Short mmCIF file of N, CA and C in Angstrom, two decimals:
data_model
loop_
_atom_site.label_atom_id
_atom_site.label_comp_id
_atom_site.label_asym_id
_atom_site.label_seq_id
_atom_site.Cartn_x
_atom_site.Cartn_y
_atom_site.Cartn_z
N MET A 1 132.29 99.69 43.84
CA MET A 1 131.67 101.18 43.72
C MET A 1 130.21 100.71 43.27
N ASN A 2 129.13 101.23 43.84
CA ASN A 2 127.55 100.59 43.49
C ASN A 2 127.17 101.97 42.76
N ALA A 3 126.34 102.05 41.58
CA ALA A 3 125.65 102.93 41.37
C ALA A 3 124.08 102.42 41.23
N VAL A 4 123.43 103.23 41.38
CA VAL A 4 121.57 103.14 41.05
C VAL A 4 121.23 104.41 39.99
N GLY A 5 120.60 103.65 39.33
CA GLY A 5 119.80 104.71 38.39
C GLY A 5 118.35 105.30 38.57
N TYR A 6 118.40 106.26 38.39
CA TYR A 6 116.45 106.75 38.14
C TYR A 6 116.46 107.30 37.11
N PHE A 7 115.39 106.95 36.33
CA PHE A 7 114.68 106.99 35.66
C PHE A 7 113.48 107.51 35.50
N PHE A 8 112.97 108.89 34.45
CA PHE A 8 111.97 109.39 34.62
C PHE A 8 111.09 109.09 33.15
N ASP A 9 110.20 108.81 32.94
CA ASP A 9 109.62 108.63 31.69
C ASP A 9 108.95 110.02 30.96
N ASN A 10 109.91 109.97 29.79
CA ASN A 10 109.92 111.13 29.16
C ASN A 10 110.42 112.56 29.11
N ALA A 11 111.48 111.70 30.46
CA ALA A 11 111.87 113.54 30.91
C ALA A 11 113.28 113.63 29.56
N ARG A 12 113.09 114.73 29.57
CA ARG A 12 113.98 115.39 28.59
C ARG A 12 115.41 115.48 28.69
N ARG A 13 116.08 115.17 28.05
CA ARG A 13 117.46 115.91 27.46
C ARG A 13 117.83 116.61 26.41
N LEU A 14 118.54 117.44 26.50
CA LEU A 14 118.65 118.65 25.51
C LEU A 14 117.40 118.76 23.97
N GLY A 15 116.02 118.74 25.03
CA GLY A 15 114.97 119.19 24.58
C GLY A 15 114.32 118.08 23.84
N GLN A 16 115.00 116.84 24.29
CA GLN A 16 114.45 115.91 23.33
C GLN A 16 113.61 114.60 24.54
N LYS A 17 112.56 114.26 24.54
CA LYS A 17 112.05 113.00 25.35
C LYS A 17 113.03 111.63 25.30
N ARG A 18 113.16 111.34 26.37
CA ARG A 18 113.99 110.42 26.57
C ARG A 18 113.32 109.13 27.33
N THR A 19 112.98 107.95 26.39
CA THR A 19 112.26 106.71 27.02
C THR A 19 112.98 106.14 28.23
N ILE A 20 112.27 105.55 28.89
CA ILE A 20 112.91 104.83 30.08
C ILE A 20 114.26 103.60 29.75
N GLY A 21 113.59 103.15 28.27
CA GLY A 21 114.67 102.47 27.85
C GLY A 21 116.09 103.06 27.03
N ASP A 22 115.65 104.66 26.82
CA ASP A 22 116.88 105.17 26.31
C ASP A 22 117.85 105.20 27.67
N GLN A 23 117.45 105.65 28.72
CA GLN A 23 117.95 106.22 30.04
C GLN A 23 118.60 104.78 30.65
N ASN A 24 117.95 103.43 30.39
CA ASN A 24 118.01 102.58 31.24
C ASN A 24 119.91 102.38 30.61
N ARG A 25 119.92 102.50 29.10
CA ARG A 25 121.24 101.66 28.05
C ARG A 25 122.11 103.01 28.69
N ALA A 26 122.01 104.35 28.51
CA ALA A 26 123.08 105.04 29.13
C ALA A 26 123.23 105.14 30.13
N PHE A 27 122.53 104.33 31.21
CA PHE A 27 122.99 104.00 32.96
C PHE A 27 123.73 103.08 32.61
N LEU A 28 123.53 102.11 32.20
CA LEU A 28 124.49 100.87 31.96
C LEU A 28 125.61 100.74 31.04
N ASP A 29 125.72 102.01 30.21
CA ASP A 29 126.66 101.99 29.46
C ASP A 29 127.86 102.89 30.57
N PHE A 30 126.99 103.79 31.34
CA PHE A 30 128.28 104.26 32.33
C PHE A 30 128.62 103.64 33.08
N CYS A 31 127.90 102.75 33.74
CA CYS A 31 128.15 102.24 34.74
C CYS A 31 129.81 101.32 34.08
N SER A 32 129.39 100.77 33.04
CA SER A 32 130.22 99.49 32.33
C SER A 32 131.57 100.51 32.09
N SER A 33 131.43 101.52 31.19
CA SER A 33 132.71 102.38 31.08
C SER A 33 133.23 102.66 32.32
N GLN A 34 132.81 103.06 33.17
CA GLN A 34 133.49 103.81 34.75
C GLN A 34 133.43 102.46 35.94
N GLY A 35 133.33 101.32 35.61
CA GLY A 35 133.23 100.49 36.36
C GLY A 35 132.14 100.67 37.61
N TYR A 36 131.70 101.09 37.86
CA TYR A 36 130.23 100.27 38.90
C TYR A 36 129.73 99.80 38.59
N GLU A 37 129.28 99.11 39.85
CA GLU A 37 128.71 97.90 39.96
C GLU A 37 127.04 98.28 39.85
N VAL A 38 125.97 98.02 39.42
CA VAL A 38 124.48 98.26 39.59
C VAL A 38 124.30 97.46 40.75
N ALA A 39 123.59 98.69 41.53
CA ALA A 39 122.53 97.83 42.95
C ALA A 39 121.39 97.93 42.23
N GLY A 40 120.68 98.86 41.58
CA GLY A 40 119.45 99.09 41.40
C GLY A 40 118.93 99.68 40.63
N THR A 41 117.39 100.35 40.08
CA THR A 41 117.30 101.21 39.59
C THR A 41 115.91 101.37 39.78
N PHE A 42 115.57 102.82 39.87
CA PHE A 42 114.36 103.16 40.49
C PHE A 42 113.51 103.82 39.45
N VAL A 43 111.97 103.80 38.48
CA VAL A 43 111.43 104.51 38.12
C VAL A 43 109.99 105.33 38.50
N ASP A 44 110.02 106.10 37.88
CA ASP A 44 108.78 107.13 38.16
C ASP A 44 107.85 107.24 36.41
N THR A 45 106.75 107.48 36.52
CA THR A 45 106.56 107.94 35.38
C THR A 45 105.30 108.65 35.50
N GLU A 46 105.29 109.91 34.67
CA GLU A 46 104.15 111.16 34.22
C GLU A 46 102.67 110.95 35.37
N GLY A 47 102.38 109.91 35.19
CA GLY A 47 101.23 109.63 36.15
C GLY A 47 101.38 109.27 37.50
N ASP A 48 102.88 109.22 37.96
CA ASP A 48 103.09 108.94 39.13
C ASP A 48 103.41 110.39 40.51
N SER A 49 102.43 111.27 40.77
CA SER A 49 102.69 112.05 41.42
C SER A 49 103.04 112.26 42.67
N ASP A 50 102.91 110.87 43.31
CA ASP A 50 103.45 110.61 44.69
C ASP A 50 105.15 110.50 44.55
N LEU A 51 105.76 110.03 43.31
CA LEU A 51 106.98 109.56 43.32
C LEU A 51 107.50 108.34 43.70
N PRO A 52 106.58 107.36 43.83
CA PRO A 52 107.54 105.97 44.53
C PRO A 52 108.39 105.57 44.13
N GLY A 53 108.92 105.57 42.57
CA GLY A 53 110.21 104.91 42.73
C GLY A 53 111.73 106.13 43.13
N PHE A 54 111.42 107.41 43.25
CA PHE A 54 112.04 108.07 44.00
C PHE A 54 112.15 107.88 45.22
N HIS A 55 111.17 107.94 46.07
CA HIS A 55 111.11 107.35 47.84
C HIS A 55 111.82 106.49 48.05
N GLN A 56 111.32 105.00 46.89
CA GLN A 56 112.15 103.58 47.19
C GLN A 56 113.11 103.90 47.39
N MET A 57 114.41 104.71 46.14
CA MET A 57 115.88 105.09 46.13
C MET A 57 116.32 106.08 46.92
N ILE A 58 115.74 107.11 47.35
CA ILE A 58 115.98 107.39 49.10
C ILE A 58 116.06 106.26 50.14
N ALA A 59 115.10 105.41 49.96
CA ALA A 59 115.00 104.47 51.14
C ALA A 59 115.88 103.76 51.17
N HIS A 60 116.40 103.51 50.07
CA HIS A 60 117.79 102.49 49.82
C HIS A 60 118.57 103.61 50.20
N LEU A 61 118.89 104.36 49.82
CA LEU A 61 119.97 105.23 49.66
C LEU A 61 120.16 105.77 51.48
N GLN A 62 119.29 105.27 52.13
CA GLN A 62 119.76 105.74 53.88
C GLN A 62 119.83 104.70 54.61
N ARG A 63 120.14 103.39 53.92
CA ARG A 63 120.24 102.22 54.65
C ARG A 63 121.69 102.60 54.44
N ALA A 64 122.14 101.86 56.16
CA ALA A 64 123.28 101.90 56.75
C ALA A 64 124.46 101.03 55.71
N ASP A 65 123.90 99.73 55.29
CA ASP A 65 124.72 99.00 54.34
C ASP A 65 125.16 98.78 52.78
N ARG A 66 124.55 100.54 52.37
CA ARG A 66 124.57 100.53 51.25
C ARG A 66 126.03 100.82 50.69
N GLY A 67 126.85 101.00 51.25
CA GLY A 67 128.17 101.08 50.93
C GLY A 67 128.38 102.82 49.70
N PHE A 68 129.31 102.73 49.12
CA PHE A 68 129.33 103.99 48.55
C PHE A 68 128.84 104.05 47.13
N THR A 69 127.80 104.57 47.30
CA THR A 69 126.80 104.68 46.05
C THR A 69 126.75 106.03 45.34
N VAL A 70 126.89 105.99 44.10
CA VAL A 70 126.34 107.20 43.45
C VAL A 70 124.80 106.74 42.58
N VAL A 71 124.60 108.13 42.43
CA VAL A 71 123.62 107.98 41.69
C VAL A 71 123.32 108.69 39.96
N VAL A 72 122.48 107.62 39.16
CA VAL A 72 123.20 108.35 37.98
C VAL A 72 121.53 108.78 37.52
N VAL A 73 121.59 109.90 36.63
CA VAL A 73 120.55 110.22 35.30
C VAL A 73 121.04 110.17 34.31
N ASP A 74 119.62 110.08 33.95
CA ASP A 74 120.00 110.61 32.40
C ASP A 74 120.33 112.32 32.10
N SER A 75 119.51 112.94 32.96
CA SER A 75 119.53 114.40 32.63
C SER A 75 119.34 115.07 33.87
N LEU A 76 119.62 116.36 33.57
CA LEU A 76 118.69 116.87 34.98
C LEU A 76 117.33 116.88 34.87
N GLY A 77 116.67 116.83 34.08
CA GLY A 77 114.81 116.29 33.35
C GLY A 77 114.66 115.21 34.26
N ALA A 78 115.38 114.59 34.53
CA ALA A 78 114.89 113.04 35.54
C ALA A 78 114.48 113.85 36.71
N LEU A 79 115.03 114.40 36.79
CA LEU A 79 114.97 115.06 38.71
C LEU A 79 113.56 116.18 38.49
N GLY A 80 113.21 116.62 37.14
CA GLY A 80 111.76 117.27 37.49
C GLY A 80 111.39 117.76 36.21
N ALA A 81 110.40 118.43 35.97
CA ALA A 81 109.89 118.86 34.72
C ALA A 81 110.28 120.57 34.63
N ASP A 82 110.68 121.33 36.51
CA ASP A 82 111.43 122.43 36.34
C ASP A 82 112.23 122.38 37.33
N LEU A 83 112.70 123.53 37.04
CA LEU A 83 114.14 123.65 38.26
C LEU A 83 114.34 123.61 39.82
N GLY A 84 112.96 124.07 39.78
CA GLY A 84 112.93 124.14 41.62
C GLY A 84 112.70 122.49 41.98
N ARG A 85 111.68 121.54 40.93
CA ARG A 85 111.56 120.68 41.64
C ARG A 85 113.09 119.84 41.29
N SER A 86 113.63 119.86 40.29
CA SER A 86 114.85 119.16 40.08
C SER A 86 115.84 119.63 41.44
N ALA A 87 116.04 121.11 41.49
CA ALA A 87 116.72 121.42 42.72
C ALA A 87 116.44 120.77 44.41
N MET A 88 115.26 120.75 44.93
CA MET A 88 114.51 119.60 45.81
C MET A 88 115.00 118.19 45.89
N ARG A 89 115.05 117.51 44.82
CA ARG A 89 115.27 116.39 44.40
C ARG A 89 116.40 116.24 44.90
N LEU A 90 117.11 116.78 44.16
CA LEU A 90 118.85 116.75 44.05
C LEU A 90 119.16 117.24 45.33
N LEU A 91 118.42 118.05 45.95
CA LEU A 91 119.46 118.10 47.74
C LEU A 91 118.14 116.92 48.55
N THR A 92 117.49 116.34 48.32
CA THR A 92 117.24 115.23 48.95
C THR A 92 117.91 114.24 48.95
N ILE A 93 118.72 113.66 47.38
CA ILE A 93 119.44 112.81 47.38
C ILE A 93 120.42 113.04 47.78
N GLU A 94 120.94 114.01 47.59
CA GLU A 94 122.30 114.88 48.10
C GLU A 94 122.56 114.65 49.46
N ASN A 95 121.59 114.83 50.16
CA ASN A 95 121.82 114.88 52.08
C ASN A 95 121.43 113.23 52.48
N THR A 96 121.82 112.29 51.42
CA THR A 96 121.79 111.01 51.84
C THR A 96 123.61 110.42 52.26
N GLY A 97 123.61 111.65 51.28
CA GLY A 97 125.47 111.28 51.40
C GLY A 97 126.37 110.92 49.89
N ALA A 98 124.72 110.55 49.28
CA ALA A 98 125.15 110.39 47.88
C ALA A 98 125.66 110.89 47.02
N ARG A 99 126.42 111.23 45.49
CA ARG A 99 126.35 111.91 44.66
C ARG A 99 125.67 111.61 43.46
N VAL A 100 125.29 112.87 42.62
CA VAL A 100 124.34 112.21 41.59
C VAL A 100 125.36 113.39 40.49
N VAL A 101 125.16 112.10 39.34
CA VAL A 101 126.00 112.33 38.00
C VAL A 101 124.94 111.80 36.97
N SER A 102 125.83 113.14 35.90
CA SER A 102 124.81 112.80 34.51
C SER A 102 125.96 110.95 33.86
N ALA A 103 124.69 110.77 33.53
CA ALA A 103 125.16 109.33 32.47
C ALA A 103 126.18 109.61 31.50
N HIS A 104 125.81 111.00 30.79
CA HIS A 104 126.07 110.97 29.83
C HIS A 104 128.38 111.49 29.62
N ASN A 105 128.30 112.07 30.65
CA ASN A 105 129.46 112.84 30.92
C ASN A 105 129.88 112.85 32.41
N GLY A 106 129.46 111.97 33.34
CA GLY A 106 129.77 111.56 34.39
C GLY A 106 129.81 112.86 35.33
N ALA A 107 129.36 114.06 35.20
CA ALA A 107 129.69 115.68 35.35
C ALA A 107 128.26 115.41 36.25
N GLU A 108 128.96 116.01 37.85
CA GLU A 108 128.06 116.63 38.95
C GLU A 108 126.62 117.09 38.35
N VAL A 109 125.43 116.72 38.81
CA VAL A 109 124.50 117.16 38.19
C VAL A 109 123.57 118.46 38.93
N ALA A 110 124.75 118.59 40.23
CA ALA A 110 124.46 119.86 40.46
C ALA A 110 125.12 120.99 40.17
N LYS A 111 126.09 120.67 38.91
CA LYS A 111 127.08 121.73 38.64
C LYS A 111 125.77 122.03 37.21
N GLU A 112 124.91 120.81 36.62
CA GLU A 112 124.31 121.59 35.50
C GLU A 112 123.33 122.41 36.12
N LEU A 113 122.38 121.69 37.08
CA LEU A 113 121.52 122.81 37.56
C LEU A 113 121.72 124.21 37.42
N VAL A 114 123.17 124.30 38.35
CA VAL A 114 123.78 125.75 38.74
C VAL A 114 123.96 126.56 37.54
N ASP A 115 124.28 126.01 36.16
CA ASP A 115 124.19 126.20 35.02
C ASP A 115 122.62 126.67 34.11
N ALA A 116 122.23 125.74 34.44
CA ALA A 116 120.83 126.18 33.95
C ALA A 116 119.79 127.11 34.38
N TRP A 117 119.99 127.32 35.87
CA TRP A 117 119.51 128.32 36.78
C TRP A 117 119.98 129.76 35.98
N ALA A 118 121.43 130.08 36.18
CA ALA A 118 122.03 130.81 35.59
C ALA A 118 121.48 131.23 34.25
N ASP A 119 121.38 130.44 33.44
CA ASP A 119 120.90 130.56 31.93
C ASP A 119 119.56 131.14 32.47
N HIS A 120 118.82 130.36 33.19
CA HIS A 120 117.41 130.94 33.06
C HIS A 120 117.25 132.48 33.83
N GLY A 121 118.25 132.58 34.23
CA GLY A 121 118.04 134.27 35.09
C GLY A 121 118.62 134.95 33.77
N GLU A 122 118.69 134.57 32.34
CA GLU A 122 119.07 135.91 31.57
C GLU A 122 117.77 136.18 30.74
N ASP A 123 117.39 135.05 30.64
CA ASP A 123 115.48 135.31 30.16
C ASP A 123 115.61 136.91 30.51
#
C-alpha cells in the first residue's frame, strides 16, 4: 500500500505551529509503523495562495496507476487555516477515492473535522 504526505508550512497541531520537517518526520514514522510505502510528498507554504503542491497531489491521486493510496497529514490544520477550507480540501482529496488519515494516530481526518465543527458550534 502506498502513502503520500501533504504538508503545509506552519500548519497548527494542538495549537502549535509545525514545520515541514516536523510534519515529514511524523509522516515517515507513520509509514514505517503501518507498513506503507512512501509514494511521494507534496508541500505548500503560506505564500502559495494557489496551492501548487495540493494540486500536484490531486493530479497524482487521479492517475489510474496510483494503486491504493492513503493521504497522510500531520493534522487537520495542514488542510486549511479554517474549518471551511479544510473541509473543501478534504472533500477534494476524498473525491479521488483516497482516504485521509492523521500521521499521529491513523484516525480518519474526516472524523477530526466533524469533531472540530461540533466543538466550534458550541462557542
